[in-house]
mmCIF file of C-alpha atoms in Angstrom:
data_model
loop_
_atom_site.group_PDB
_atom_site.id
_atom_site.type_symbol
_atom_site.label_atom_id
_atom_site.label_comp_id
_atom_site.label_asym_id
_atom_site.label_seq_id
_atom_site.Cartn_x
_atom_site.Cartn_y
_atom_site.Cartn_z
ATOM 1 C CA UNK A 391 6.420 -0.014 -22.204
ATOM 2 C CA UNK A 392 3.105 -1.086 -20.635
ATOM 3 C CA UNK A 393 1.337 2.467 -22.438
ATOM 4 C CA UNK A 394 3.265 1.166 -25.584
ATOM 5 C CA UNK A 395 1.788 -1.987 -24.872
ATOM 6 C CA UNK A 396 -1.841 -1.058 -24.206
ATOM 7 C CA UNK A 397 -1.672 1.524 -27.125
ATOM 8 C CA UNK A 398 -1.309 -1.579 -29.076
ATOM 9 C CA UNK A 399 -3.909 -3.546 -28.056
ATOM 10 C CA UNK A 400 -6.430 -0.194 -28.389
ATOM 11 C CA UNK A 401 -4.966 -0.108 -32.409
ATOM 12 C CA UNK A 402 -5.836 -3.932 -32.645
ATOM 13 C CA UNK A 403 -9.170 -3.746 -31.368
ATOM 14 C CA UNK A 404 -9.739 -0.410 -33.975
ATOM 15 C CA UNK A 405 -8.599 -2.387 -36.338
ATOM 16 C CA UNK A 406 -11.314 -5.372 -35.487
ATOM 17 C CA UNK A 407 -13.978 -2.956 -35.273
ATOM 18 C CA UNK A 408 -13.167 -1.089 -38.503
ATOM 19 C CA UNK A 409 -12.798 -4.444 -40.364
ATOM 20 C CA UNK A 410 -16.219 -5.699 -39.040
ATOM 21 C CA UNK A 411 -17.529 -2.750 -39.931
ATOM 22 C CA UNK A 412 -16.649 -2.368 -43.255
ATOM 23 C CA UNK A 413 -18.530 -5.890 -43.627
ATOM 24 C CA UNK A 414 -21.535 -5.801 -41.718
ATOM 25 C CA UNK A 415 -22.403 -2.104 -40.820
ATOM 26 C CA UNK A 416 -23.717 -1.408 -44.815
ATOM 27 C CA UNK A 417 -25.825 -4.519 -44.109
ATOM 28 C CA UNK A 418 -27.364 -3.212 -40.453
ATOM 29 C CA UNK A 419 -27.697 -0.089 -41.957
ATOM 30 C CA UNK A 420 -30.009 -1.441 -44.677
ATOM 31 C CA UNK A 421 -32.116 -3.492 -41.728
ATOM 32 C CA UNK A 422 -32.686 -0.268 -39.550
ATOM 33 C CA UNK A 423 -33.783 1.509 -42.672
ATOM 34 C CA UNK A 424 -35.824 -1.348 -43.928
ATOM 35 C CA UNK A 425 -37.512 -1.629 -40.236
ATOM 36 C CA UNK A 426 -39.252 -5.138 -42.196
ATOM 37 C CA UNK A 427 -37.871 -7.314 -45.128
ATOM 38 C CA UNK A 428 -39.700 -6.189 -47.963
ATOM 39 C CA UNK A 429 -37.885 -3.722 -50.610
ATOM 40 C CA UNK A 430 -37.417 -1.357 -52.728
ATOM 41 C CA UNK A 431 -35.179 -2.668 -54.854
ATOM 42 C CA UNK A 432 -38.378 -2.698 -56.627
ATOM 43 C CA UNK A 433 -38.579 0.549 -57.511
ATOM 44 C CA UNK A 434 -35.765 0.434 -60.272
ATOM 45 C CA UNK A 435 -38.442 -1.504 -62.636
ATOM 46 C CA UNK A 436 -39.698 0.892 -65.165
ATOM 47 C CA UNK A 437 -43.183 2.083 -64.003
ATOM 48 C CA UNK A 438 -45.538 4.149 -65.996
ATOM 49 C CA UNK A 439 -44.739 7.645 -66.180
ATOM 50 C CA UNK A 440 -46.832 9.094 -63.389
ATOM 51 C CA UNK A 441 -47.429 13.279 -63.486
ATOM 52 C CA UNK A 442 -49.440 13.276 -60.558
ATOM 53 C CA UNK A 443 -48.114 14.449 -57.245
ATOM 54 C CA UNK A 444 -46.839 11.582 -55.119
ATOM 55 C CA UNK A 445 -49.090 9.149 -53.115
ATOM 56 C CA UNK A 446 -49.427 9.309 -49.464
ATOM 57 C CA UNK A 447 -50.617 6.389 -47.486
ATOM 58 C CA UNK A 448 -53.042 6.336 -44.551
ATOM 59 C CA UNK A 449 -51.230 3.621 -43.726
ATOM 60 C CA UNK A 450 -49.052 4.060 -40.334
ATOM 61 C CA UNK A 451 -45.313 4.026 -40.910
ATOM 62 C CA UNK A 452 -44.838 0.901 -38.784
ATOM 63 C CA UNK A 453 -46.810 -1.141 -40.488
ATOM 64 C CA UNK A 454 -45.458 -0.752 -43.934
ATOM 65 C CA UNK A 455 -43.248 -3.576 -45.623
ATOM 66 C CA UNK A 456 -39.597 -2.076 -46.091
ATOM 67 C CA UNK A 457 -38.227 -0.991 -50.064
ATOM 68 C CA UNK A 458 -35.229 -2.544 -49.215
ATOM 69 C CA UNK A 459 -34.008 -5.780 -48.975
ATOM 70 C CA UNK A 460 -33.653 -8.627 -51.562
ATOM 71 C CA UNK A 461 -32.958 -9.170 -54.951
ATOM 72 C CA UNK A 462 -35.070 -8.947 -57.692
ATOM 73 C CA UNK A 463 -34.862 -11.733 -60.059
ATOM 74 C CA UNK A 464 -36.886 -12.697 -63.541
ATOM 75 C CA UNK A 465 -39.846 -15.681 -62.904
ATOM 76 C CA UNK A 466 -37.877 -17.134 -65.122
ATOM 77 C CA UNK A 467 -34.534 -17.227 -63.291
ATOM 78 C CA UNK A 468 -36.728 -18.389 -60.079
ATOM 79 C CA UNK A 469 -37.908 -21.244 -61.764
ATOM 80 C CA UNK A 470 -34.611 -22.355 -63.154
ATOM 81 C CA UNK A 471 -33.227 -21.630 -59.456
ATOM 82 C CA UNK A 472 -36.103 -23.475 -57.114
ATOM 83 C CA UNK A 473 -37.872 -25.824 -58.999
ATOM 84 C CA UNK A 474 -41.848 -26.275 -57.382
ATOM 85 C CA UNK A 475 -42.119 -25.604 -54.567
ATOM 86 C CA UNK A 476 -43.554 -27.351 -51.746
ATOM 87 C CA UNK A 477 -45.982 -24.998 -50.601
ATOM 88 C CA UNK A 478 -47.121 -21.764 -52.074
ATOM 89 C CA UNK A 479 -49.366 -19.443 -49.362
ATOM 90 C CA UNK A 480 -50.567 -16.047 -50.185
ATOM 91 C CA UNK A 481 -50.769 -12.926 -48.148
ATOM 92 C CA UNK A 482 -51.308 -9.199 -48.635
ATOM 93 C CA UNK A 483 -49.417 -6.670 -47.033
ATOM 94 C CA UNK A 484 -48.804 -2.911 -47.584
ATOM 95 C CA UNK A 485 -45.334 -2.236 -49.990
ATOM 96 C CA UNK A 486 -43.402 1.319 -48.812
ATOM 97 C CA UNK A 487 -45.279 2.840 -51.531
ATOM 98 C CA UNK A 488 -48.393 2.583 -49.264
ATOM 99 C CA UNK A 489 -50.034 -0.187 -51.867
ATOM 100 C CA UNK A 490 -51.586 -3.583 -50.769
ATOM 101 C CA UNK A 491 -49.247 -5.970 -52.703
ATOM 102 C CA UNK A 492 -50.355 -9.690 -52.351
ATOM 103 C CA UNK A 493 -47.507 -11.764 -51.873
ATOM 104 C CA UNK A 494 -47.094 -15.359 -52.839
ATOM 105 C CA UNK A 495 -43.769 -17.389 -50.378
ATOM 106 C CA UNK A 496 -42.601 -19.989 -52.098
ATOM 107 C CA UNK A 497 -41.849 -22.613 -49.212
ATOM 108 C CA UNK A 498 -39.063 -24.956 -49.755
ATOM 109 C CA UNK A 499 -38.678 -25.500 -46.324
ATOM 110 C CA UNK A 500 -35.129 -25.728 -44.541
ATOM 111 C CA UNK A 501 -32.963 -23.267 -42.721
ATOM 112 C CA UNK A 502 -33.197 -20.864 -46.128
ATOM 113 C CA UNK A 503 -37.092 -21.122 -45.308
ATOM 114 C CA UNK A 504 -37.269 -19.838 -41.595
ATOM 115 C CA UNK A 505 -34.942 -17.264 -42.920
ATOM 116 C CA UNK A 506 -37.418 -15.876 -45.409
ATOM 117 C CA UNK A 507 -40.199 -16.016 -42.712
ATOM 118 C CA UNK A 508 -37.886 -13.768 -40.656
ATOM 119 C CA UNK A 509 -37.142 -11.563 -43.257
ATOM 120 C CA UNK A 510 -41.400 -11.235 -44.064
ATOM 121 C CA UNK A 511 -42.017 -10.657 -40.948
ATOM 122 C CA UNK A 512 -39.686 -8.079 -40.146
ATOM 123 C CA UNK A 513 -38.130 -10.626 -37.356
ATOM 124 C CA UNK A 514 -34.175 -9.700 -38.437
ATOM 125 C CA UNK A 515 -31.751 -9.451 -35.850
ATOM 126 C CA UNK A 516 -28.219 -7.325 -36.012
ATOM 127 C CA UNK A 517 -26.893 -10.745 -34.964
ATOM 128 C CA UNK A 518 -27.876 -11.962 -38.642
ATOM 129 C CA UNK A 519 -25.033 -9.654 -39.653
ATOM 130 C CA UNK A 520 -22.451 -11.252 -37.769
ATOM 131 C CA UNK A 521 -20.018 -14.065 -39.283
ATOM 132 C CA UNK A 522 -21.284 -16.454 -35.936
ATOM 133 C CA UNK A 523 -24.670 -16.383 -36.980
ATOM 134 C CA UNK A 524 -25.319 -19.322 -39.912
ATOM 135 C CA UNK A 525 -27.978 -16.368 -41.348
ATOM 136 C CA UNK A 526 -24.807 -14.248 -42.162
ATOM 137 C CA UNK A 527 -23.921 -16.847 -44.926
ATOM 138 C CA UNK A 528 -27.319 -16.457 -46.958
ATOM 139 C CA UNK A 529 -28.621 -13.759 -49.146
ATOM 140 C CA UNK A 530 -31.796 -12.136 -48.808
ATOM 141 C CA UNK A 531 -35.447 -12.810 -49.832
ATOM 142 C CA UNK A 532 -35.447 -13.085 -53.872
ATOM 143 C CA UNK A 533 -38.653 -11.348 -55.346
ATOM 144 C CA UNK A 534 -40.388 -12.106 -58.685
ATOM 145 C CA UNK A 535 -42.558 -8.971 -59.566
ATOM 146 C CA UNK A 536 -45.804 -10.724 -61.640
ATOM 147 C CA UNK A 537 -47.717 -9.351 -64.162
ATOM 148 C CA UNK A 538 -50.870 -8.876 -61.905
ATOM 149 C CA UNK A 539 -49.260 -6.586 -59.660
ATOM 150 C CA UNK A 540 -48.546 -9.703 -57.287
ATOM 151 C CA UNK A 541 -45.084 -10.167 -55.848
ATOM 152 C CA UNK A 542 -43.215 -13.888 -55.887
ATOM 153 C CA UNK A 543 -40.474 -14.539 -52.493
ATOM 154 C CA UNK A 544 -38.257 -16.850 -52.970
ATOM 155 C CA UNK A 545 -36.192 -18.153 -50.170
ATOM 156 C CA UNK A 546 -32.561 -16.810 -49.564
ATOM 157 C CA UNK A 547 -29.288 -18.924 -50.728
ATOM 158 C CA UNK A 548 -26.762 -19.606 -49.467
ATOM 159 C CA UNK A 549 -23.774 -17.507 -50.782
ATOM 160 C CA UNK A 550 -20.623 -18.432 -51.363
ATOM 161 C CA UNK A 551 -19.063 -15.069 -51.441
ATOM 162 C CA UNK A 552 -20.506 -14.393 -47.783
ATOM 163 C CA UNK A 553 -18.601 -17.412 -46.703
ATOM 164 C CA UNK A 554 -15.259 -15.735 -47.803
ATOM 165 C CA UNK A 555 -16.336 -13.235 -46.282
ATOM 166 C CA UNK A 556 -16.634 -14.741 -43.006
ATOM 167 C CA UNK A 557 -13.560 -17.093 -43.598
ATOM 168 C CA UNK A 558 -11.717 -13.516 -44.286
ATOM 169 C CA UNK A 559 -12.944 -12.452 -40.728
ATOM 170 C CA UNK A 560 -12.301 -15.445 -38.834
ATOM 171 C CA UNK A 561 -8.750 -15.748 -40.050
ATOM 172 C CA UNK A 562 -7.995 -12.007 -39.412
ATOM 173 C CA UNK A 563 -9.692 -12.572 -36.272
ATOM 174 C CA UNK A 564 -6.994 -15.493 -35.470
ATOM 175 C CA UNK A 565 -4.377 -14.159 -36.696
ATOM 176 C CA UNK A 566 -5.197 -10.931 -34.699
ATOM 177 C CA UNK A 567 -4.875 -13.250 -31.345
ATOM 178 C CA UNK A 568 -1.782 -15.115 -32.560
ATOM 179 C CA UNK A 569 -0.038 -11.758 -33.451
ATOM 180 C CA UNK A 570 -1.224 -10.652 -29.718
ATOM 181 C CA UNK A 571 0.149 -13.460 -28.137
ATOM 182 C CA UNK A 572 3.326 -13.113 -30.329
ATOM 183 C CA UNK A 573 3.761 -9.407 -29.256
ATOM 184 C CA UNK A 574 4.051 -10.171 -25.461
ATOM 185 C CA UNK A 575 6.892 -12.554 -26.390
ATOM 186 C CA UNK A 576 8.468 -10.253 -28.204
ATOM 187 C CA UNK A 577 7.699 -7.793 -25.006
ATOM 188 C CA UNK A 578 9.762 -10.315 -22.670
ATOM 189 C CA UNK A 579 12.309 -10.902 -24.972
ATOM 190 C CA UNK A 580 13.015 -6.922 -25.294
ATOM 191 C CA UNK A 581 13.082 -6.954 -21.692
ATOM 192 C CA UNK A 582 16.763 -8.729 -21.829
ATOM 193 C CA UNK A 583 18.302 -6.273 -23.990
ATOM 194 C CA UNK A 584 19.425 -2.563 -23.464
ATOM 195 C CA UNK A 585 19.175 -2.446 -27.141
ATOM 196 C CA UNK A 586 15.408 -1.271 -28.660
ATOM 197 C CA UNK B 341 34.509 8.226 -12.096
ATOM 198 C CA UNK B 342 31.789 6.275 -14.610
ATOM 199 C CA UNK B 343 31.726 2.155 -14.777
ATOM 200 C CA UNK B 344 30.082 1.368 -18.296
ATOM 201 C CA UNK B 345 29.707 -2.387 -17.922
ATOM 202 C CA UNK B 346 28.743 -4.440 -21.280
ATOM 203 C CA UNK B 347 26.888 -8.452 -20.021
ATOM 204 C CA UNK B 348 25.916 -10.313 -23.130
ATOM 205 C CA UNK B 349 26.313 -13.595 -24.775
ATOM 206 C CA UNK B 350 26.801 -12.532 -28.298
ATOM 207 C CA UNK B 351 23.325 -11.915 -28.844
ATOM 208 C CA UNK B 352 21.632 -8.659 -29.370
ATOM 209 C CA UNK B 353 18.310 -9.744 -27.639
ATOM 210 C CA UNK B 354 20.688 -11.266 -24.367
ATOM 211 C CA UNK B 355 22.450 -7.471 -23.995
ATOM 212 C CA UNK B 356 22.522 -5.615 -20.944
ATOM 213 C CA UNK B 357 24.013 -2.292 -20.537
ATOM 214 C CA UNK B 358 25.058 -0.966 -16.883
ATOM 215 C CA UNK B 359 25.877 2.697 -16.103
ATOM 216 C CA UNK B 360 26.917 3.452 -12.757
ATOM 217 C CA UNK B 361 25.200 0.027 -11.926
ATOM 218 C CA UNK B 362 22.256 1.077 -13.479
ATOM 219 C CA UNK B 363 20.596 -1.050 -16.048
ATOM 220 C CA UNK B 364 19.814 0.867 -19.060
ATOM 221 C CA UNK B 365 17.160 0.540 -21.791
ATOM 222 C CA UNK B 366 16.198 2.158 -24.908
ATOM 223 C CA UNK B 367 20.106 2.111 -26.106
ATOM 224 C CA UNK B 368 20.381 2.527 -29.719
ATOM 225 C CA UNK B 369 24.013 2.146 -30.470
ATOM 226 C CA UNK B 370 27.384 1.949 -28.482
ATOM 227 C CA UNK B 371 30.862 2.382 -30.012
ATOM 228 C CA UNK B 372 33.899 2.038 -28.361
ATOM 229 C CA UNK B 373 37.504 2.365 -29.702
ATOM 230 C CA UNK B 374 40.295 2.641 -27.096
ATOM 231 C CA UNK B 375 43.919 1.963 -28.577
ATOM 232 C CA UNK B 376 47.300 2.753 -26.397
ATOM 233 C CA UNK B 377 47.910 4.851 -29.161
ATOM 234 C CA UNK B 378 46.094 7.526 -27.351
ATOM 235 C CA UNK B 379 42.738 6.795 -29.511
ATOM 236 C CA UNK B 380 39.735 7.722 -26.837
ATOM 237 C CA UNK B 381 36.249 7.102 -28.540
ATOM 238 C CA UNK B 382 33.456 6.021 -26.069
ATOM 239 C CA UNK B 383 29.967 6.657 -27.870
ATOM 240 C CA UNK B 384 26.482 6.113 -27.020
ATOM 241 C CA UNK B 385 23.585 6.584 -28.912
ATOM 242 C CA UNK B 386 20.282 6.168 -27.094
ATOM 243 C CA UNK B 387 16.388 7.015 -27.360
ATOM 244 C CA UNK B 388 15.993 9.377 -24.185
ATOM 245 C CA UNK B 389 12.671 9.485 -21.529
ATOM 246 C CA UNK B 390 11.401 12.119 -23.732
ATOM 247 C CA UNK B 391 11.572 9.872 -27.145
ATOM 248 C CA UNK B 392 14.713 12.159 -28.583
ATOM 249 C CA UNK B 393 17.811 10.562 -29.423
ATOM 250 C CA UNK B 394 20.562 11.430 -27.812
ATOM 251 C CA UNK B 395 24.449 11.158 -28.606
ATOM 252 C CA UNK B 396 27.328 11.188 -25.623
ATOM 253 C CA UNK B 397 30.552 10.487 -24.860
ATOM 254 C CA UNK B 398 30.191 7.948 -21.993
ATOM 255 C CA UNK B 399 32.824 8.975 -19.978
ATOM 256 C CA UNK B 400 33.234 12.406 -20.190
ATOM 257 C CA UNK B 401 29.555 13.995 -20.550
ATOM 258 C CA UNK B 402 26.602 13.770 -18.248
ATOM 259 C CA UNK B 403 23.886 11.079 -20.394
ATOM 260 C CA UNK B 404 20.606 13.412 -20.058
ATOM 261 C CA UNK B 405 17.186 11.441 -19.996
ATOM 262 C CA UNK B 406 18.730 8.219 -19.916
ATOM 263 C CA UNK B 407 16.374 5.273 -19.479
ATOM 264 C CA UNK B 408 16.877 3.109 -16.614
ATOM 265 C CA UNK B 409 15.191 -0.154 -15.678
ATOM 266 C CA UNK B 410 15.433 -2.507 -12.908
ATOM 267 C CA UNK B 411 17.653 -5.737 -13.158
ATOM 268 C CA UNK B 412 15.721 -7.986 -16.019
ATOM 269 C CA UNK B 413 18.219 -10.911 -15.376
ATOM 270 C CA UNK B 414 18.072 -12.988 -12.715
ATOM 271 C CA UNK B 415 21.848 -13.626 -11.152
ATOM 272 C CA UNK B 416 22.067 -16.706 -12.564
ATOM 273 C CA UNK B 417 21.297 -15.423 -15.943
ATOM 274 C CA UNK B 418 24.064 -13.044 -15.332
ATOM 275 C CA UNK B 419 26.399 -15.146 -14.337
ATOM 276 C CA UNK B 420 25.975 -17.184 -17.799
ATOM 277 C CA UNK B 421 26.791 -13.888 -19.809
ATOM 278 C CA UNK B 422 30.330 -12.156 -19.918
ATOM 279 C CA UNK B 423 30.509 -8.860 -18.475
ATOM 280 C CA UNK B 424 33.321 -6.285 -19.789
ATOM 281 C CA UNK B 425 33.353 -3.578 -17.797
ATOM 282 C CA UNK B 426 35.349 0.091 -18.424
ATOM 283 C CA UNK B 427 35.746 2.296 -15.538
ATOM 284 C CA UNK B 428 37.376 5.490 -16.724
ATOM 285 C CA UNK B 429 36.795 9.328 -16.488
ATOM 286 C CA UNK B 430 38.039 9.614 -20.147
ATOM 287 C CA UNK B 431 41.598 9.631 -20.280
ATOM 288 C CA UNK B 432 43.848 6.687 -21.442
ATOM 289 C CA UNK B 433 45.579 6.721 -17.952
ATOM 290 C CA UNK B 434 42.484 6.102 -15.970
ATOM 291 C CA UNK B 435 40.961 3.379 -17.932
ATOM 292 C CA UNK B 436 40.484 0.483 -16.381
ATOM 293 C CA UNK B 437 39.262 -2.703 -18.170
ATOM 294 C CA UNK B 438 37.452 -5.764 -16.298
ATOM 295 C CA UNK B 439 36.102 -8.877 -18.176
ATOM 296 C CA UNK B 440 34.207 -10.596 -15.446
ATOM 297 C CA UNK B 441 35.436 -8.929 -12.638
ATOM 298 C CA UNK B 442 38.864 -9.446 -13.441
ATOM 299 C CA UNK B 443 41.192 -6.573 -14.361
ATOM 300 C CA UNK B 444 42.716 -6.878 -17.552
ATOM 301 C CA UNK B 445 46.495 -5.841 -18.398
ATOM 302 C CA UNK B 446 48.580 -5.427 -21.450
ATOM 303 C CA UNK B 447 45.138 -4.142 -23.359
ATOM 304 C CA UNK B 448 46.627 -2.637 -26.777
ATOM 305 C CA UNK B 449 43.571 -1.970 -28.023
ATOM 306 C CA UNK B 450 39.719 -2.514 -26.913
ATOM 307 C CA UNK B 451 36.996 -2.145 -29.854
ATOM 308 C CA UNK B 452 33.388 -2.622 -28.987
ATOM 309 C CA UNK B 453 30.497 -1.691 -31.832
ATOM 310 C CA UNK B 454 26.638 -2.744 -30.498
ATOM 311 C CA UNK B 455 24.025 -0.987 -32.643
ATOM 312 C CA UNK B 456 20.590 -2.380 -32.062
ATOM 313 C CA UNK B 457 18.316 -1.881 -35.808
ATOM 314 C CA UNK B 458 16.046 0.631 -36.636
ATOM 315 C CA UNK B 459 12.510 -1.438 -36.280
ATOM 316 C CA UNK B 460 9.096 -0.929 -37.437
ATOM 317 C CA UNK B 461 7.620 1.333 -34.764
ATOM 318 C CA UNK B 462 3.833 1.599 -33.954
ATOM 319 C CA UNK B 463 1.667 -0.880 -36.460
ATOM 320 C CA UNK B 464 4.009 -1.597 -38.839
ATOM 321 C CA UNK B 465 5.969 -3.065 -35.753
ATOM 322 C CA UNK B 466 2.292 -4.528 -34.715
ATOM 323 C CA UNK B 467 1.479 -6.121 -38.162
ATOM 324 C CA UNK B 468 5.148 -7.512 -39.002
ATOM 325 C CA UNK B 469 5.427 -11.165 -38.904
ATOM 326 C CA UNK B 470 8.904 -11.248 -37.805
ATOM 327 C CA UNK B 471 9.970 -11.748 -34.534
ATOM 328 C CA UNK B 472 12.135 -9.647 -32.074
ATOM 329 C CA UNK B 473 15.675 -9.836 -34.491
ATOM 330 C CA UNK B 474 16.157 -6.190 -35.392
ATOM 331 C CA UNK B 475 17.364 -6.455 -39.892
ATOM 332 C CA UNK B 476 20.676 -5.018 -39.209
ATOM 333 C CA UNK B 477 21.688 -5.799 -35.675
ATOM 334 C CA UNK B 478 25.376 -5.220 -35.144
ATOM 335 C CA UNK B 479 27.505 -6.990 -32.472
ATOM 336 C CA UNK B 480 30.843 -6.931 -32.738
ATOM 337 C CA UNK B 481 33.600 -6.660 -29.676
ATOM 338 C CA UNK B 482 37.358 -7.393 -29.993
ATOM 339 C CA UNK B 483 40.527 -6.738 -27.591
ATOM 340 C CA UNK B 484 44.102 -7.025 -28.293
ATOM 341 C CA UNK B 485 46.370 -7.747 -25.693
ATOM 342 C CA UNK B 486 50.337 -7.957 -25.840
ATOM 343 C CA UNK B 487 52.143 -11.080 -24.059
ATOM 344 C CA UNK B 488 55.069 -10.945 -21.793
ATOM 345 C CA UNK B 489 57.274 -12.117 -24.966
ATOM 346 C CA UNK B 490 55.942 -8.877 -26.972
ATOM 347 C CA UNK B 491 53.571 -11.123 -29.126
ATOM 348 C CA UNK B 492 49.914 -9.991 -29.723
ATOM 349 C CA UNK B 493 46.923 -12.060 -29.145
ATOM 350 C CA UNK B 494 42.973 -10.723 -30.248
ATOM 351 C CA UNK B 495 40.051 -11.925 -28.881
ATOM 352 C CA UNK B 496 36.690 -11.475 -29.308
ATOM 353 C CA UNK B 497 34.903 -10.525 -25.748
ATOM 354 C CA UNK B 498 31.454 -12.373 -26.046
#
């Protein structure tokens, strides 16, 4: 009974780990590979046809924004979304492509705010994934590809389908415990009966 | 010659079998259908140490693999449940009945049927919401004794 027992609780914790990971492992994937919060989800936009051989970049590895990461959205649909913002600073930084992109953050501040800063600076943690972590429940940068080559980023948002998400968790998480608790009753109970 | 002793209070989930004294556990089903008409049937149906199932007469073949436990029930817990106990070695003229420790005369008949549900095994058992109360469990005991003025009298046992 106590093998039966701990076979259980082995099955339950699978189960945790499979269900967290069917959540938040696509997401920590996508950070590893990133390595930095700057994407490419870019490179979907039609470019010019290009027939030369593929660029290589001096630039070292490590240093190189990541292409994924964030949604692309129309300057329109960032307008409509954040209004002026309060402060608009510039920077340049290398894109995966190996290309000095300037980049113009759209400060808003707020919790959304420090978020993007995180996300620009590479600063993510795996923690971010996890339902605990108040960063779980906001999207990622939004970025606004201009004209002149120069790239918008827009602050995450909140998202309401990452909160059912993490409601989803926490109440399989509970009821996980409760049925736990319920199966060592049911344990004692058996124990005054012959019958299985 | 084997005691087969029954303690319960009705319930499934408050039934204790004894065999030889021995508690036992992973019991599946138990029939038992004793008339004075010379009817003998004393069957067991249990889930064996090595997970098979097994079917025995109680009295007359050796139970292989049975599963034994020690005492779940305090005395006093016993002592709150009836107890019919059969001592026999299979034949109508060694069977001896006992409800509570006291020996029972003018039995015509002695009908026991316990048969515990088949339940969700492994995580279906883990994920189902419903508590220890097998869907089918089965309880039902009855003897028939005769009176000194020839008239018959049936009782239930638990």
């Amino acid at each position: 009974m106590k093998a039966y027992n701990h076979l259980r609780r082995f099955f339950g914790t699978v189960i945790i780990f499979f269900a967290l990971s069917i959540f938040i492992l696509p997401d920590f994937a996508e950070a590893r590979r990133g390595g930095g919060s700057f994407g490419g989800s870019r490179s979907f936009k039609p470019r010019p046809a290009q027939t030369a051989k593929p660029k290589t970049s001096n630039v070292p590895r490590q240093q190189r924004t990541s292409s994924f990461g964030g949604t692309r959205i129309s300057k329109e649909q960032a307008k409509a979304k954040y209004g002026i913002p309060k402060k608009v600073e510039q920077t340049k930084r290398v894109d995966a492509n190996g290309n000095q992109r300037t980049y113009n953050i759209h400060n808003y501040d707020g919790y959304a705010n420090g978020l993007m800063t995180g996300y620009l600076l590479g600063h993510t943690s795996w923690l971010w994934m996890m339902p605990f972590h108040p960063a779980f429940y906001y999207s990622k940068p939004y970025y606004v590809e201009n004209e002149d080559g120069s790239i918008d980023v827009y602050p995450p948002t909140f998202s309401i389908m990452r909160l059912l998400i993490g409601i989803a968790l926490f109440s399989f998480v509970i009821w996980l415990v409760y049925r736990l608790i319920l199966a060592n009753r049911k344990v004692k109970k058996q124990q005054n009966s012959s019958f299985v | 010659m084997p005691t087969f002793s029954i303690s319960s209070n009705g319930r499934l989930e408050k039934t204790v079998v004894f065999y030889n004294g021995e508690q036992l556990t992973g019991l599946k089903e138990i029939y038992i259908n004793i008339n004075e008409e010379g009817n003998f049937e004393a069957i067991i149906q249990y889930q064996g140490t090595d997970k098979k199932i097994y079917v025995f007469n109680i009295f007359e073949d050796y139970l292989i693999n049975l599963k034994t436990t020690e005492p779940t029930l305090t005395d006093l817990e016993l002592e709150s449940l009836i107890t019919l106990t059969i001592e026999s070695d299979g034949n109508l003229e060694n069977t001896s009945v006992f409800i509570d420790d006291e020996y029972q005369e003018g039995v015509v008949s002695l009908y026991v049927h316990i048969k515990g549900a088949d339940n969700k095994d492994g995580i279906r058992k883990f994920l189902s919401s419903k508590y220890y109360i097998p869907d089918t469990p089965e309880l039902f005991t009855e003897i028939i004794f005769r009176n000194e003025d020839g008239s018959i009298d049936k009782e239930k046992i638990f």
